[in-house]
């Protein structure tokens, strides 16, 4: 209460009140992901603090800088199972970059400064500060100039890459015939340097789910997303490459599939800021532990100094080979009479926003289609729960993005299963009058689980059926009623011919808006490499209308 009382007197800090603490931490993540600076959330002790856990784990896995501040019972009561006491420092120890239990009020300025430094330096991540109630109630004249005491941490921060290592990378590029860039979330702050590197070398670029937007996906050198639901041509390029430049990535299982078969013909160069990631899943032939931005700057300087002399990369034949695969296996989907294909809905949104909106998503089929069919041409446009895969992320993340970027169009592309997990945040959107647009791809099923049931479990439905999208009177729950309860304009669209006008109306309506787009539940996200599979196992056709 003391912290909230103090916030009422602040002229510079804006407090946005979420309706659930999980909504608050996901909103802080949305703020951080959209802006690149730490997001902050506050929760009370006990259940308030434990409700932050999913968001902290999500931020840890996706390297998102957030600072979470929690209340705690008075110091004398810690460990007595007092009312609303949970040992949140212990609970979150493995899912935060660092955490603090404040035991001296004089330490608060130093701890807060350290928390923001830790959250945003090196590999970013979440930091938690737990403040007992009696500490909050003390009066103090703060000393704002206390130095940070992080000597061990600071000494371990990676140094700028050595020129010799960069020269070695350029030699490997010069010797290769089929190089590919595999770029991840670690490249989001190095977009300009990455574009220049591609300009100088002509190497095609495949992005992870987290890396979308670091390199423009509509560019001729872009292969879009790789991995389980990546494009055929991105996965083909890695499979056939002789040099894999892995920049700001962690060789996640959803990217690699069967590790032994992933990039099995290639020499691997791994650049990452976190030493724990190098060699963790896939052993590189050469690695640099450092900031990708500095490494790319250094590489570009060497390349620029030599372009007119010795270096003359020519990967035209390799790019032509990939262009043919692109033509042969484009991202595609089937249409059925007047039913709205979810992929088509996202394409129309992309057209009507000129690819400039900030997109947040929940988790599931709609998330993968949003990754595939919206064209992300700049970093921090794409906000999604990648590593943790937390349903309910989309709506609160859109709140954070709308606060961080009031100039931008923010659209939450959500599924009915994910949306309902944090539907209470519609109240926050209304009270704060945030112009968040929600495009709900409503198939009345837990779509991604249904897809796996269709493919691997003989289409046996195990609690994945939520309603019947073929019969409008049986759609449950009625999402429009949630919007109505929160005084948010909303509409439902069921026919393909009416979709474009409905999306345009959503975008043109001032303030928040919910568009309930009814889509068939039989659609599958394709391509798909089954879990633990290799490129040779890729599935490119079929849906829930057939027996598998």
XYZ file of C-alpha atoms in Angstrom:
548
model
C 0.000 0.000 0.000
C 2.848 2.381 0.841
C 4.301 2.111 -2.676
C 0.884 2.710 -4.277
C 0.296 5.688 -1.965
C 3.641 7.133 -3.069
C 2.771 6.573 -6.745
C -0.307 8.780 -6.355
C 2.073 11.660 -5.535
C 4.413 11.078 -8.484
C 4.261 13.556 -11.371
C 6.432 11.432 -13.690
C 5.490 7.774 -13.127
C 2.340 6.531 -14.847
C 0.644 3.627 -13.078
C -1.580 1.397 -15.232
C -3.698 -0.855 -13.020
C -4.106 -4.383 -14.452
C -7.059 -6.526 -13.371
C -4.792 -9.503 -12.624
C -1.099 -9.617 -11.709
C -0.348 -11.950 -14.619
C -1.855 -9.289 -16.884
C 0.464 -6.779 -15.196
C 3.671 -8.735 -15.756
C 2.749 -9.593 -19.378
C 1.959 -5.884 -19.944
C 5.392 -4.966 -18.521
C 6.874 -7.452 -20.998
C 4.876 -5.932 -23.850
C 6.215 -2.509 -22.855
C 9.803 -3.801 -22.797
C 9.511 -5.780 -26.034
C 7.975 -2.838 -27.918
C 10.341 -0.171 -26.559
C 13.595 -1.999 -25.785
C 13.761 -0.511 -22.267
C 12.828 -2.313 -19.044
C 9.161 -2.683 -18.170
C 8.102 -2.473 -14.509
C 5.301 -4.226 -12.650
C 4.216 -4.253 -8.999
C 2.371 -6.914 -7.013
C 1.424 -7.473 -3.397
C 2.844 -10.269 -1.241
C 1.595 -13.856 -1.327
C -0.817 -14.602 -4.187
C -0.047 -11.301 -5.912
C 3.621 -12.202 -6.104
C 3.007 -15.819 -7.184
C 0.733 -14.565 -9.981
C 3.846 -12.966 -11.519
C 5.642 -16.299 -11.892
C 4.585 -17.143 -15.495
C 5.584 -13.683 -16.692
C 8.982 -13.842 -15.001
C 9.649 -17.276 -16.536
C 8.536 -15.950 -19.921
C 10.852 -12.923 -19.661
C 13.735 -15.176 -18.616
C 13.322 -17.525 -21.592
C 12.846 -14.707 -24.120
C 15.527 -12.404 -22.627
C 13.147 -9.515 -21.866
C 14.265 -6.783 -19.413
C 11.687 -6.294 -16.670
C 11.850 -5.214 -13.030
C 9.176 -6.718 -10.770
C 8.587 -5.147 -7.359
C 6.705 -7.201 -4.766
C 5.498 -6.492 -1.271
C 6.462 -8.841 1.569
C 5.333 -9.350 5.175
C 7.313 -7.383 7.839
C 10.852 -8.673 8.436
C 10.051 -10.047 11.913
C 7.264 -12.214 10.404
C 9.244 -13.716 7.512
C 9.311 -17.497 7.893
C 6.312 -17.670 10.265
C 3.713 -18.531 7.568
C 2.127 -15.128 8.143
C -0.978 -14.019 6.237
C -0.165 -13.682 2.518
C 3.447 -14.705 2.967
C 5.272 -16.566 0.214
C 9.066 -16.763 -0.060
C 8.975 -15.183 -3.521
C 12.764 -14.792 -3.719
C 13.106 -18.578 -3.371
C 10.125 -19.277 -5.654
C 11.571 -17.158 -8.482
C 15.292 -17.813 -8.015
C 15.611 -20.052 -11.095
C 13.387 -17.909 -13.341
C 14.944 -14.491 -12.719
C 18.300 -13.107 -13.711
C 18.685 -11.872 -10.124
C 16.462 -11.039 -7.186
C 16.651 -9.035 -3.969
C 15.064 -9.146 -0.543
C 15.456 -5.628 0.866
C 16.534 -5.747 4.533
C 17.698 -2.136 4.959
C 15.747 0.884 3.739
C 19.030 2.704 2.990
C 19.800 0.074 0.305
C 16.752 0.844 -1.854
C 18.385 3.455 -4.195
C 21.356 1.146 -4.862
C 19.177 -1.955 -5.337
C 16.812 -0.242 -7.754
C 19.732 1.116 -9.794
C 21.364 -2.320 -9.850
C 18.078 -4.004 -10.812
C 17.655 -1.841 -13.915
C 21.325 -2.297 -14.855
C 21.107 -6.090 -14.463
C 17.800 -6.319 -16.361
C 19.106 -4.448 -19.406
C 22.825 -5.313 -19.613
C 24.447 -8.440 -21.041
C 21.709 -10.902 -21.875
C 18.567 -9.043 -20.700
C 16.157 -10.647 -18.268
C 13.811 -10.199 -15.297
C 14.930 -8.922 -11.883
C 12.718 -9.072 -8.786
C 12.842 -6.747 -5.745
C 10.942 -7.974 -2.658
C 10.281 -5.213 -0.097
C 8.959 -6.074 3.412
C 6.104 -3.920 4.717
C 8.033 -2.490 7.666
C 10.815 -1.340 5.294
C 8.184 0.417 3.134
C 6.873 2.220 6.227
C 10.244 3.653 7.320
C 11.199 7.277 6.726
C 14.604 7.944 5.157
C 16.548 10.664 3.393
C 17.680 8.695 0.332
C 21.259 8.789 -0.887
C 20.828 8.655 -4.669
C 24.588 8.497 -5.315
C 25.300 5.101 -3.784
C 27.592 3.127 -6.103
C 26.489 -0.230 -7.478
C 28.246 -3.267 -5.983
C 28.323 -5.609 -8.969
C 32.047 -6.093 -9.487
C 31.783 -9.829 -10.201
C 28.928 -9.394 -12.672
C 30.492 -6.401 -14.421
C 33.834 -8.190 -14.813
C 32.078 -11.098 -16.534
C 30.269 -8.955 -19.109
C 31.620 -9.870 -22.573
C 34.389 -7.742 -24.048
C 34.313 -6.360 -27.629
C 35.179 -9.095 -30.159
C 38.808 -9.400 -31.246
C 39.632 -8.485 -34.823
C 41.362 -11.835 -35.387
C 38.118 -13.708 -34.664
C 36.184 -11.473 -37.045
C 38.815 -12.036 -39.751
C 38.377 -15.769 -39.276
C 34.597 -15.446 -39.861
C 35.246 -13.535 -43.089
C 37.665 -16.256 -44.234
C 34.983 -18.891 -43.587
C 32.454 -16.844 -45.604
C 34.960 -16.495 -48.462
C 35.511 -20.286 -48.503
C 31.800 -21.132 -48.461
C 29.419 -21.680 -51.382
C 26.110 -21.906 -49.474
C 26.164 -19.673 -46.377
C 23.023 -18.849 -44.388
C 22.370 -16.380 -41.580
C 20.327 -17.821 -38.707
C 19.290 -14.777 -36.644
C 17.365 -14.612 -33.382
C 16.118 -12.274 -30.685
C 19.715 -11.316 -29.884
C 19.771 -9.336 -33.163
C 16.799 -7.071 -32.379
C 19.132 -4.238 -31.304
C 21.425 -4.754 -34.318
C 18.951 -4.414 -37.174
C 20.876 -1.711 -39.063
C 24.197 -3.536 -38.743
C 22.565 -6.788 -39.874
C 21.062 -5.139 -42.968
C 24.429 -3.652 -43.857
C 26.150 -7.033 -43.379
C 23.667 -8.681 -45.763
C 24.150 -5.815 -48.235
C 27.920 -6.376 -48.185
C 27.852 -10.183 -48.354
C 24.619 -11.168 -50.127
C 23.976 -13.976 -47.615
C 20.300 -15.031 -47.263
C 18.643 -14.641 -43.842
C 16.448 -17.089 -41.889
C 14.885 -15.781 -38.665
C 13.746 -17.511 -35.505
C 10.313 -16.745 -34.049
C 11.997 -14.289 -31.663
C 14.140 -12.725 -34.394
C 11.307 -11.711 -36.744
C 11.713 -8.087 -37.786
C 15.457 -7.908 -37.071
C 15.809 -8.289 -40.857
C 12.867 -7.167 -43.054
C 10.866 -10.269 -44.002
C 9.702 -8.725 -47.287
C 13.312 -8.264 -48.502
C 14.563 -10.436 -51.383
C 17.272 -11.984 -49.161
C 14.792 -12.911 -46.403
C 13.805 -16.566 -46.048
C 11.332 -15.736 -43.248
C 11.032 -18.057 -40.249
C 12.808 -21.393 -39.837
C 11.993 -24.242 -37.494
C 8.986 -26.445 -36.748
C 6.524 -24.152 -38.561
C 9.087 -22.263 -40.629
C 9.033 -22.004 -44.402
C 10.241 -24.907 -46.527
C 12.883 -22.652 -48.093
C 14.276 -21.435 -44.749
C 14.597 -24.993 -43.470
C 15.982 -26.171 -46.833
C 18.635 -23.438 -46.732
C 19.899 -24.582 -43.320
C 19.794 -28.236 -44.309
C 21.841 -27.657 -47.479
C 24.123 -24.896 -46.164
C 27.879 -25.292 -45.825
C 28.214 -22.361 -43.391
C 25.670 -21.427 -40.731
C 26.132 -17.982 -39.179
C 24.153 -18.291 -35.939
C 23.841 -14.767 -34.523
C 21.960 -14.063 -31.270
C 20.310 -17.508 -31.137
C 20.193 -20.462 -28.736
C 19.559 -23.504 -30.997
C 16.135 -24.036 -29.452
C 14.487 -27.447 -29.986
C 11.612 -25.873 -31.978
C 14.219 -24.584 -34.449
C 16.597 -27.523 -34.635
C 14.336 -30.551 -34.323
C 16.685 -33.536 -34.366
C 19.988 -31.939 -33.329
C 22.290 -34.352 -35.177
C 20.483 -33.661 -38.471
C 20.325 -29.868 -38.059
C 22.794 -28.068 -40.376
C 24.701 -31.356 -40.581
C 26.651 -30.281 -43.704
C 27.628 -26.866 -42.334
C 30.430 -25.294 -40.383
C 28.773 -23.338 -37.576
C 29.777 -19.874 -36.347
C 27.937 -18.953 -33.133
C 27.914 -15.391 -31.759
C 26.004 -14.856 -28.514
C 26.301 -12.600 -25.476
C 25.606 -15.451 -23.043
C 28.526 -17.879 -22.610
C 26.111 -20.542 -21.306
C 24.472 -20.780 -24.756
C 27.642 -21.475 -26.722
C 27.945 -25.218 -27.231
C 24.945 -25.918 -24.974
C 22.844 -27.651 -27.642
C 24.999 -27.640 -30.780
C 28.790 -27.472 -30.818
C 30.007 -24.618 -33.071
C 33.174 -24.787 -35.168
C 33.929 -21.231 -34.124
C 32.329 -18.950 -31.551
C 32.464 -15.437 -30.167
C 30.984 -14.646 -26.760
C 30.008 -11.021 -27.150
C 27.491 -8.433 -28.278
C 26.179 -9.231 -31.774
C 25.895 -5.496 -32.501
C 29.627 -4.940 -31.889
C 30.534 -8.096 -33.831
C 28.456 -7.031 -36.845
C 29.916 -3.499 -36.696
C 33.415 -4.969 -36.685
C 32.626 -7.356 -39.547
C 31.108 -4.520 -41.589
C 34.173 -2.317 -41.050
C 36.492 -5.072 -42.298
C 34.239 -5.787 -45.292
C 33.908 -2.085 -46.193
C 37.676 -1.646 -46.088
C 38.128 -4.520 -48.513
C 35.203 -4.468 -50.900
C 37.147 -2.779 -53.631
C 40.159 -5.073 -53.284
C 40.398 -8.742 -52.382
C 36.866 -9.737 -51.338
C 34.303 -10.584 -53.927
C 31.576 -12.808 -52.514
C 29.354 -14.366 -55.146
C 26.468 -16.401 -53.809
C 24.137 -15.724 -56.769
C 23.873 -19.427 -57.684
C 22.941 -20.318 -54.083
C 20.329 -17.550 -53.918
C 18.895 -18.727 -57.246
C 18.640 -22.286 -55.877
C 16.734 -20.936 -52.876
C 14.524 -18.763 -55.102
C 13.476 -21.883 -57.029
C 12.587 -23.665 -53.769
C 10.602 -20.545 -52.785
C 8.654 -20.737 -56.047
C 8.115 -24.472 -55.637
C 7.056 -24.377 -51.962
C 5.525 -20.982 -51.139
C 3.531 -20.429 -47.972
C 0.000 -21.337 -49.056
C -3.425 -22.329 -47.785
C -6.731 -23.611 -49.144
C -9.984 -21.693 -49.161
C -13.439 -23.208 -48.739
C -16.366 -21.259 -50.236
C -17.214 -18.290 -48.015
C -15.396 -19.518 -44.880
C -12.641 -17.206 -43.633
C -9.197 -18.809 -43.754
C -7.282 -17.528 -40.691
C -4.185 -17.009 -42.864
C -6.232 -14.796 -45.195
C -7.456 -12.676 -42.253
C -3.828 -11.979 -41.270
C -2.855 -11.164 -44.867
C -5.712 -8.636 -45.101
C -4.630 -7.066 -41.787
C -1.060 -6.839 -43.138
C -2.312 -5.057 -46.285
C -4.607 -2.625 -44.438
C -1.917 -1.652 -41.899
C 0.843 -1.511 -44.583
C 2.795 -3.984 -42.447
C 3.440 -1.237 -39.876
C 1.351 -2.366 -36.890
C 2.776 -3.747 -33.657
C 1.394 -7.281 -33.408
C 0.998 -9.239 -30.179
C -0.335 -12.792 -29.991
C -1.428 -15.512 -27.635
C -0.018 -19.004 -28.170
C -1.145 -21.619 -30.662
C -2.084 -21.813 -34.328
C -2.968 -18.115 -34.599
C 0.520 -17.278 -33.253
C 2.251 -19.323 -35.969
C 0.029 -17.917 -38.729
C 0.755 -14.387 -37.470
C 4.484 -15.215 -37.659
C 4.117 -16.573 -41.194
C 1.665 -14.204 -42.898
C 2.315 -10.750 -41.404
C 5.408 -9.098 -42.877
C 7.620 -7.704 -40.101
C 10.009 -5.145 -41.553
C 11.437 -3.645 -38.391
C 12.396 -4.897 -34.938
C 10.046 -4.697 -31.927
C 6.964 -5.005 -34.120
C 6.337 -8.609 -33.118
C 5.517 -9.444 -29.493
C 4.990 -13.102 -28.667
C 5.687 -15.624 -25.927
C 8.320 -17.794 -27.617
C 10.243 -19.945 -25.152
C 7.523 -20.403 -22.516
C 4.559 -20.405 -24.902
C 2.258 -18.725 -22.362
C -1.373 -18.591 -23.442
C -3.055 -15.351 -22.380
C -0.002 -13.276 -23.330
C -1.483 -11.352 -26.285
C -3.996 -8.969 -24.692
C -1.860 -7.692 -21.774
C 1.238 -7.492 -24.018
C -0.773 -5.243 -26.347
C -1.588 -3.017 -23.343
C 2.131 -2.610 -22.597
C 2.896 -1.889 -26.243
C 0.116 0.717 -26.476
C 1.499 2.507 -23.395
C 5.096 2.360 -24.703
C 4.199 3.346 -28.274
C 1.105 5.581 -28.258
C 1.946 6.577 -31.861
C 1.619 2.995 -33.203
C -1.301 0.837 -34.305
C -1.329 -2.107 -31.869
C -3.220 -5.277 -32.799
C -3.595 -8.378 -30.644
C -4.071 -11.323 -33.011
C -5.498 -13.872 -30.597
C -7.187 -17.262 -30.432
C -10.331 -17.917 -28.429
C -8.470 -20.306 -26.092
C -5.650 -17.839 -25.326
C -7.824 -14.719 -25.232
C -10.105 -15.970 -22.470
C -7.123 -16.586 -20.145
C -6.653 -12.844 -19.559
C -9.975 -11.505 -20.838
C -10.324 -9.381 -17.670
C -7.740 -6.979 -19.093
C -10.460 -5.604 -21.393
C -11.429 -3.559 -18.320
C -7.906 -2.097 -18.123
C -8.025 -1.187 -21.812
C -11.342 0.610 -21.359
C -10.401 2.482 -18.186
C -7.072 3.627 -19.685
C -8.768 4.182 -23.090
C -5.935 2.415 -24.906
C -6.437 2.045 -28.680
C -5.778 -1.724 -28.665
C -7.390 -3.597 -31.568
C -8.177 -7.271 -30.994
C -8.555 -9.566 -34.002
C -9.821 -12.822 -32.541
C -9.391 -15.893 -34.761
C -12.194 -17.903 -33.179
C -12.331 -21.578 -34.164
C -14.063 -22.806 -31.000
C -11.231 -25.269 -30.388
C -7.758 -25.354 -28.809
C -6.451 -25.366 -32.365
C -2.812 -26.360 -32.012
C -3.663 -29.283 -29.732
C -6.399 -30.303 -32.208
C -3.779 -30.284 -34.992
C -1.537 -32.642 -32.988
C -4.569 -34.832 -32.224
C -5.346 -34.996 -35.945
C -1.753 -35.849 -36.891
C -0.576 -38.089 -34.066
C -3.580 -39.203 -31.946
C -6.093 -40.479 -34.556
C -8.137 -37.247 -34.217
C -9.342 -38.244 -30.751
C -10.590 -35.050 -29.075
C -9.281 -34.818 -25.510
C -10.996 -31.720 -24.064
C -10.016 -29.504 -27.010
C -13.559 -28.842 -28.233
C -14.873 -25.514 -26.948
C -17.938 -24.939 -29.154
C -19.189 -25.225 -32.732
C -17.977 -22.558 -35.192
C -20.213 -23.975 -37.968
C -23.328 -22.979 -36.042
C -23.325 -19.334 -35.017
C -26.011 -19.845 -32.387
C -23.765 -22.392 -30.603
C -20.603 -20.235 -30.420
C -19.507 -20.235 -26.802
C -18.670 -18.103 -25.015
C -19.987 -15.086 -26.852
C -16.852 -12.911 -26.958
C -18.917 -9.875 -27.986
C -20.581 -9.955 -24.567
C -17.195 -9.631 -22.829
C -16.507 -6.536 -24.942
C -19.995 -5.165 -24.258
C -19.508 -5.658 -20.506
C -16.383 -3.468 -20.738
C -18.011 -0.898 -23.048
C -15.688 -1.788 -25.955
C -17.103 -1.689 -29.501
C -17.138 -5.128 -31.107
C -18.377 -7.011 -34.158
C -18.413 -10.554 -35.502
C -17.604 -11.565 -39.065
C -18.297 -15.023 -40.523
C -18.029 -14.559 -44.307
C -14.902 -13.999 -46.358
C -16.602 -11.327 -48.474
C -17.282 -9.186 -45.405
C -13.843 -9.516 -43.805
C -11.940 -6.626 -45.431
C -14.605 -4.054 -44.543
C -14.823 -5.443 -40.979
C -11.044 -5.139 -40.426
C -11.029 -1.640 -41.912
C -13.829 -0.619 -39.540
C -11.831 -2.052 -36.597
C -8.793 0.028 -37.609
C -10.836 3.187 -38.258
C -12.760 3.113 -34.963
C -11.061 5.380 -32.386
C -9.962 3.633 -29.184
C -10.215 -0.108 -28.505
C -12.150 -2.565 -30.688
C -12.765 -6.333 -30.749
C -13.373 -8.171 -34.020
C -14.533 -11.778 -33.593
C -13.456 -13.583 -36.784
C -15.074 -17.027 -37.019
C -12.712 -19.463 -38.761
C -12.870 -23.225 -39.475
C -11.284 -25.500 -36.862
C -9.905 -28.008 -39.406
C -7.036 -25.782 -40.569
C -3.476 -26.929 -39.817
C -0.369 -24.777 -39.489
C 1.905 -25.845 -42.340
C 4.726 -26.514 -43.054
C 5.376 -28.651 -39.994
C 8.434 -30.620 -38.936
C 7.234 -33.055 -36.248
C 8.843 -32.694 -32.829
C 12.284 -34.312 -32.853
C 12.162 -34.650 -36.637
C 14.498 -33.433 -39.347
C 14.040 -31.493 -42.602
C 13.386 -34.737 -44.493
C 10.269 -35.281 -42.290
C 8.624 -31.961 -43.240
C 4.828 -32.024 -43.764
C 3.488 -29.595 -46.367
C -0.137 -30.617 -46.958
C -3.295 -31.895 -45.336
C -5.630 -30.664 -42.610
C -8.266 -31.892 -40.186
C -10.613 -32.757 -43.036
C -8.496 -35.830 -43.867
C -7.531 -38.913 -41.883
C -3.803 -39.031 -41.064
